[in-house]
PDB file of C-alpha atoms in Angstrom:
ATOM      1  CA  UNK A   1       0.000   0.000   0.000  1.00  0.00           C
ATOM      2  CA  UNK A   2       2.691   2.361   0.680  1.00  0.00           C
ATOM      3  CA  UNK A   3       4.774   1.667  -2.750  1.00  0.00           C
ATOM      4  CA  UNK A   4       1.457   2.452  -4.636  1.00  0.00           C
ATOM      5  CA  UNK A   5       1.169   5.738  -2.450  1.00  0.00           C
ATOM      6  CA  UNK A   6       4.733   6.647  -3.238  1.00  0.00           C
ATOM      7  CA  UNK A   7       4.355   5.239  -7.015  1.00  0.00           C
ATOM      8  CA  UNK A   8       1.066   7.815  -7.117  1.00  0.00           C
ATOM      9  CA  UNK A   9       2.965  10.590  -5.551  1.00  0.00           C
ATOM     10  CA  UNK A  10       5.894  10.454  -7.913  1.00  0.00           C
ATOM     11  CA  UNK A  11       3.857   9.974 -10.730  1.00  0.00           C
ATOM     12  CA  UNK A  12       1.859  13.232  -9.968  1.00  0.00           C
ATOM     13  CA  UNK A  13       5.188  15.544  -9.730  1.00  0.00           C
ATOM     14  CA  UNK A  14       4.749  17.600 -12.248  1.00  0.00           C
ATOM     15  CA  UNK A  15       9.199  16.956 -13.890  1.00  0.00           C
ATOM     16  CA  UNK A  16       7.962  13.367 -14.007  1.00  0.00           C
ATOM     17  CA  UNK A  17       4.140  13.571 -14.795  1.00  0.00           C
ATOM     18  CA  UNK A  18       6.099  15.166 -18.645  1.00  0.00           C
ATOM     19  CA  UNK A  19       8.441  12.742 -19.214  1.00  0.00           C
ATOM     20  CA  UNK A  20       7.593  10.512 -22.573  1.00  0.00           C
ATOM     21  CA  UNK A  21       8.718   7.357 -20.845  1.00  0.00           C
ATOM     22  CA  UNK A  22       6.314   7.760 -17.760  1.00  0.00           C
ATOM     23  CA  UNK A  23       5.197   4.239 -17.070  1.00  0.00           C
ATOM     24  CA  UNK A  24       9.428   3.072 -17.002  1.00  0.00           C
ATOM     25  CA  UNK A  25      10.682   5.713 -15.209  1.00  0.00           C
ATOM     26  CA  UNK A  26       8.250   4.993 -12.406  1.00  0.00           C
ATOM     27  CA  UNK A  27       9.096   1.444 -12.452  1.00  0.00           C
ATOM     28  CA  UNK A  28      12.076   2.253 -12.022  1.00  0.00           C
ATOM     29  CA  UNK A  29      11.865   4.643  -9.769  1.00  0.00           C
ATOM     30  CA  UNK A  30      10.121   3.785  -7.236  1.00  0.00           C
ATOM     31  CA  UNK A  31      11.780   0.221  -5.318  1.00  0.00           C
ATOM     32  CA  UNK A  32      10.632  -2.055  -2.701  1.00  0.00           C
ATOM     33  CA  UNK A  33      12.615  -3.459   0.100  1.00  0.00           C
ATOM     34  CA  UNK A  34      11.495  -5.829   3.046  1.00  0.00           C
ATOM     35  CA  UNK A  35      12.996  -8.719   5.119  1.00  0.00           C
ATOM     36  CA  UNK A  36      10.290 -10.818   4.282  1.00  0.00           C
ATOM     37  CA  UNK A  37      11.139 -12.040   1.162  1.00  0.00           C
ATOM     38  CA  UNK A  38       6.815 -12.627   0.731  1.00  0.00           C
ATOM     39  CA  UNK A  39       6.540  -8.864   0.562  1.00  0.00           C
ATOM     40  CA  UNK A  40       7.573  -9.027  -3.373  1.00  0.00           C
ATOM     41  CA  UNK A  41       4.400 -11.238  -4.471  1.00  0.00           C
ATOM     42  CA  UNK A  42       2.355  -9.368  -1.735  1.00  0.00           C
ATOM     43  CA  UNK A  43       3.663  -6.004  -3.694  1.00  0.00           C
ATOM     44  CA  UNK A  44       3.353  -7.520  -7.265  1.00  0.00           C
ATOM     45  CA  UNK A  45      -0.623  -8.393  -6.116  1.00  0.00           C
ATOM     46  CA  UNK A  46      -1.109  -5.416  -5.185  1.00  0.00           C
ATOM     47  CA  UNK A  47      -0.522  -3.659  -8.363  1.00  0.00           C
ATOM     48  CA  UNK A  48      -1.881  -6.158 -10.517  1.00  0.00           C
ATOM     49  CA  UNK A  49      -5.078  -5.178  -8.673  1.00  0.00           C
ATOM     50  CA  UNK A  50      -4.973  -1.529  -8.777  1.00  0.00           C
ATOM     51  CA  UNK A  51      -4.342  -1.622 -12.277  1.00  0.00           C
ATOM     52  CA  UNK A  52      -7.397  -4.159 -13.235  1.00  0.00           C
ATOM     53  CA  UNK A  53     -10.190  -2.176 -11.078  1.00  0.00           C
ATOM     54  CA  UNK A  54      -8.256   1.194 -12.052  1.00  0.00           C
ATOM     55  CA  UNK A  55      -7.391   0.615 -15.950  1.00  0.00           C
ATOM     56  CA  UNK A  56      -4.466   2.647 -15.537  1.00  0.00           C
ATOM     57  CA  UNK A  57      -1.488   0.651 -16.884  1.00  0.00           C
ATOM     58  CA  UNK A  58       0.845   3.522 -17.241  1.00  0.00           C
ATOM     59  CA  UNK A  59       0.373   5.242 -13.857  1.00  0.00           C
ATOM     60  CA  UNK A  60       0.890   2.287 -11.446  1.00  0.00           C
ATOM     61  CA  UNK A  61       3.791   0.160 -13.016  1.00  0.00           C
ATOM     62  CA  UNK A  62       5.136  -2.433 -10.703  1.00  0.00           C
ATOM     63  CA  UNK A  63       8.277  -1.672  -8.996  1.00  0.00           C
ATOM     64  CA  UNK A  64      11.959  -3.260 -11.162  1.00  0.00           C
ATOM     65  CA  UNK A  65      13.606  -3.856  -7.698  1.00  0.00           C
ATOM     66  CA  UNK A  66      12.757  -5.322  -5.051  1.00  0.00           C
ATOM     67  CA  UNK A  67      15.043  -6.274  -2.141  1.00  0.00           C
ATOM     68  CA  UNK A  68      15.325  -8.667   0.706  1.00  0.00           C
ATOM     69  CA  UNK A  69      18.236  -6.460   2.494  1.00  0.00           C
ATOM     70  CA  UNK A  70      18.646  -4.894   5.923  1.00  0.00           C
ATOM     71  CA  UNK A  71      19.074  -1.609   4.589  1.00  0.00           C
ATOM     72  CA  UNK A  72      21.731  -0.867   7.891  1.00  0.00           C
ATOM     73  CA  UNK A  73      24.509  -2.619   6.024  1.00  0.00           C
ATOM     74  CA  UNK A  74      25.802  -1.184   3.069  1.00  0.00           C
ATOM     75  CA  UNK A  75      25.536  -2.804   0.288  1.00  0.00           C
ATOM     76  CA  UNK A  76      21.716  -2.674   0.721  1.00  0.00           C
ATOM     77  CA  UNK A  77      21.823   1.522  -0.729  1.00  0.00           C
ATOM     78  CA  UNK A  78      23.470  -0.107  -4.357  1.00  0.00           C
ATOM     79  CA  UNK A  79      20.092   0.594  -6.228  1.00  0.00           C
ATOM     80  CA  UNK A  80      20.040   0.852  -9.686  1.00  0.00           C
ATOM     81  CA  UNK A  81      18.303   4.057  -9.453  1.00  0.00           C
ATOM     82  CA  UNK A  82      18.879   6.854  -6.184  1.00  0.00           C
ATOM     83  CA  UNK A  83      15.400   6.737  -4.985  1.00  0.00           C
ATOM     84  CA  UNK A  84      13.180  10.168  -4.753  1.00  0.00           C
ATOM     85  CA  UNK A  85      10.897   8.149  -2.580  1.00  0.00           C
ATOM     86  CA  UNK A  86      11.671   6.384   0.450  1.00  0.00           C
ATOM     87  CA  UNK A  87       8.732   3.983   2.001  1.00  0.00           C
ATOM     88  CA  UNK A  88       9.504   2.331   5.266  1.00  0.00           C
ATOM     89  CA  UNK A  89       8.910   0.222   7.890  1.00  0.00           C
ATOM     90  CA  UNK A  90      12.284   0.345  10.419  1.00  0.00           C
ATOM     91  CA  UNK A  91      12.588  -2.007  13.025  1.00  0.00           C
ATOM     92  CA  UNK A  92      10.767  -1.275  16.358  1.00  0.00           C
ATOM     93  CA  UNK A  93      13.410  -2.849  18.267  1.00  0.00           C
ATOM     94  CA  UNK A  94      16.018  -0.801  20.695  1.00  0.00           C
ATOM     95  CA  UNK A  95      19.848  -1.662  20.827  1.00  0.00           C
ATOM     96  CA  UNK A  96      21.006  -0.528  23.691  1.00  0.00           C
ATOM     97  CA  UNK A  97      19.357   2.968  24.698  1.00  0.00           C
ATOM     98  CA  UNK A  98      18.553   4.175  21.065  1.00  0.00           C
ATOM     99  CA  UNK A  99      15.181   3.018  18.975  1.00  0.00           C
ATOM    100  CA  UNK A 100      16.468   1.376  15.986  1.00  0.00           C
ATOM    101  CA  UNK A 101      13.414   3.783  14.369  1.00  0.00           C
ATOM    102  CA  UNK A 102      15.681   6.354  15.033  1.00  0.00           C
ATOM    103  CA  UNK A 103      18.732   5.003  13.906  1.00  0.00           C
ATOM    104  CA  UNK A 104      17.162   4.369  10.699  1.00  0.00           C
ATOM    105  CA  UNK A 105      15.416   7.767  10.034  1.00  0.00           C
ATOM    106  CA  UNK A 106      18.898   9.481  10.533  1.00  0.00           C
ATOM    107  CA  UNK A 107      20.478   7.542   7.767  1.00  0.00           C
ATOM    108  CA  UNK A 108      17.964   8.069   5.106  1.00  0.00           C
ATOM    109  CA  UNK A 109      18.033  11.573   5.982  1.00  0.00           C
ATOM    110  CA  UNK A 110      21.854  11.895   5.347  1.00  0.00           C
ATOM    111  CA  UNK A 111      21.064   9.854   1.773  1.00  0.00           C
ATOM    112  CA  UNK A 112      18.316  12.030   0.398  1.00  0.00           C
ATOM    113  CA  UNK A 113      18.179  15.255  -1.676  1.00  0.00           C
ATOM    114  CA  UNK A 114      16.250  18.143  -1.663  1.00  0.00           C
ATOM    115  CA  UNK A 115      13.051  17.521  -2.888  1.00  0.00           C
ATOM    116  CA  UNK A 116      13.176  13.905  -2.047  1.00  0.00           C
ATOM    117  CA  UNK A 117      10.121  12.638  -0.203  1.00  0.00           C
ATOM    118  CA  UNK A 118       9.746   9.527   2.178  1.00  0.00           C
ATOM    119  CA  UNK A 119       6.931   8.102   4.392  1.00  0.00           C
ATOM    120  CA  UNK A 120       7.544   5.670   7.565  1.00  0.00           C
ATOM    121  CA  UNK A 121       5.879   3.938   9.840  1.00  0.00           C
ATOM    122  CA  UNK A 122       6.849   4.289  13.065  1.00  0.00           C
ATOM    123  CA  UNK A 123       5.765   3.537  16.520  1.00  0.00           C
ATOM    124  CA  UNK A 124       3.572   6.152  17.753  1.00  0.00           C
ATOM    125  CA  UNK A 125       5.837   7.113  20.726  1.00  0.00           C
ATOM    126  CA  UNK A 126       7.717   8.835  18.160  1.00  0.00           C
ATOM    127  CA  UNK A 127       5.638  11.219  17.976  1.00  0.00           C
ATOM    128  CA  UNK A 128       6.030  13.165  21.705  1.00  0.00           C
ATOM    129  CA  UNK A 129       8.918  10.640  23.244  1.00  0.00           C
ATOM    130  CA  UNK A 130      11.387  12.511  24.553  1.00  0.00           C
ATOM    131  CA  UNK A 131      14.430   9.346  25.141  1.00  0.00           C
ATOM    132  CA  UNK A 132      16.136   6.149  23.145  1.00  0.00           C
ATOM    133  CA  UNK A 133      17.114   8.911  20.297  1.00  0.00           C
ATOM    134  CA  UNK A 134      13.637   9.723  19.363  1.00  0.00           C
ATOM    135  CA  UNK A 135      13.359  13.360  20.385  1.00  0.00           C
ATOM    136  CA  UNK A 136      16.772  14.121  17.891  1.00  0.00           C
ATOM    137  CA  UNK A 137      15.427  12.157  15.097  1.00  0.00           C
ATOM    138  CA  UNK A 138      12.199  13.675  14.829  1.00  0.00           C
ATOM    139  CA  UNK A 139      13.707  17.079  15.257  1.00  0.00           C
ATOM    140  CA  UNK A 140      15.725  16.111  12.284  1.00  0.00           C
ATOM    141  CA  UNK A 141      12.874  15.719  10.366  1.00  0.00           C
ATOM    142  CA  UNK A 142      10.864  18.833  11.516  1.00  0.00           C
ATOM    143  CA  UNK A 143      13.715  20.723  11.201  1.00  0.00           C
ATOM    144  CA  UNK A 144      14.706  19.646   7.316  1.00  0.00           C
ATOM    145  CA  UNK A 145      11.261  18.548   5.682  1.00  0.00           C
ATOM    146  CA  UNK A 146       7.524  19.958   4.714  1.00  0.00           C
ATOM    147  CA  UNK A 147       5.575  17.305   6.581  1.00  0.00           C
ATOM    148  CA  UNK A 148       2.806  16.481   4.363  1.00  0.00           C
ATOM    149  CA  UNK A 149       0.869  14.386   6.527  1.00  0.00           C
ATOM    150  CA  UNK A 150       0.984  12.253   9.897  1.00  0.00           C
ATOM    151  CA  UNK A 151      -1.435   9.701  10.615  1.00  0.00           C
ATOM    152  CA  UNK A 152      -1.988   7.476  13.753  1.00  0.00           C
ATOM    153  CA  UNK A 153      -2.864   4.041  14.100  1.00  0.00           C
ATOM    154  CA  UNK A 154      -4.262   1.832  16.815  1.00  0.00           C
ATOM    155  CA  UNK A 155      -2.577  -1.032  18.105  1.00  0.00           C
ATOM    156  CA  UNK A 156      -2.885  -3.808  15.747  1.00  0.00           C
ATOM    157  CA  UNK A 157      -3.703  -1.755  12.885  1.00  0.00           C
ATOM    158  CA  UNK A 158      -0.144  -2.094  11.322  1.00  0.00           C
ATOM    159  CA  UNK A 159       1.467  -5.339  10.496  1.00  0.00           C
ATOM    160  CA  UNK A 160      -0.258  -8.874  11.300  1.00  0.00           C
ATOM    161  CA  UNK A 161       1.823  -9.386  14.623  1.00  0.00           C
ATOM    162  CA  UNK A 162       2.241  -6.357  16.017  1.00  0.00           C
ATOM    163  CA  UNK A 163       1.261  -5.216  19.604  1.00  0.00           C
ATOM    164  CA  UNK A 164       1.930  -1.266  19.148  1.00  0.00           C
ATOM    165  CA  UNK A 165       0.287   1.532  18.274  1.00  0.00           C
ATOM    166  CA  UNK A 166       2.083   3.695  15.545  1.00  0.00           C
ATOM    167  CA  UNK A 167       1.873   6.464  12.940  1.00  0.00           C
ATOM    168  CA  UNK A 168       2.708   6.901   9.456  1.00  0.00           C
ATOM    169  CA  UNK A 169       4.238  10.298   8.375  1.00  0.00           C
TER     170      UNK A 169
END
């Protein structure tokens, strides 16, 4: 759901909305990365669906690359592409005193460009906590990006397993 948001967002900016090879450069463009290696089907689905109800071949073209990597290491940022989108999910999990949430959302910020967008869901402490690195990393944000929207979600509401509220922004 996310990768069609971002795949929609990109495909309405108005540099890309011109181009003659719209459909490819989204695809892309816009790339998909999870741990669970069923996300890629789950993702391919997905679009296959939005396209048959929606008719719209060119405007929601599934994604070229999709990863399985832990996007901490390394070698996980060798995309084809530099993304103008980043979607994600970061781990909820602390090591030591800092959120790995946290962690995460200060190393796409140091990767993206102005004009770059991203959306992650988070847990929903991370929107007032104050400790484990939270409080820094969402000042990063506030302090270098035009937050287009936040949304919070109950307990439950994100993920099949998971026992924590949290909010998308």
């Amino acid at each position: 759901s996310l990768l069609l948001a971002a795949t929609r967002r990109l495909a309405l900016m108005p540099d890309v909305s011109m181009l003659p090879n719209h459909a490819s450069y989204l695809s892309d463009h816009v790339m998909g990365n999870d741990l669970d290696k069923r996300a890629n089907l789950i993702t391919e689905l997905r679009y296959t669906l939005v396209k048959e109800v929606l008719g719209q071949q060119d405007i929601f073209p599934k994604p070229s690359h999709f990863g399985v990597y832990d996007y901490e290491r390394e070698e996980a940022w060798s995309l084809p592409n530099l993304p103008r989108i980043i979607v994600a999910n970061p781990p909820f999990a602390e090591t030591g005193n800092i959120q790995r949430a946290a962690s995460f959302i200060e190393l796409v910020m140091n990767r993206m460009r102005t004009g770059d967008q991203f959306s992650f869901v988070l847990p929903q402490t991370f929107l007032g906590g104050e400790t484990h690195g939270v409080k820094e990393a969402r000042g990063h944000i506030t302090d270098k990006c035009h937050i287009l929207e936040v949304w919070q979600m109950p307990e439950g509401y994100i993920g099949l397993s998971a026992r924590q509220p949290t909010c998308i922004v």
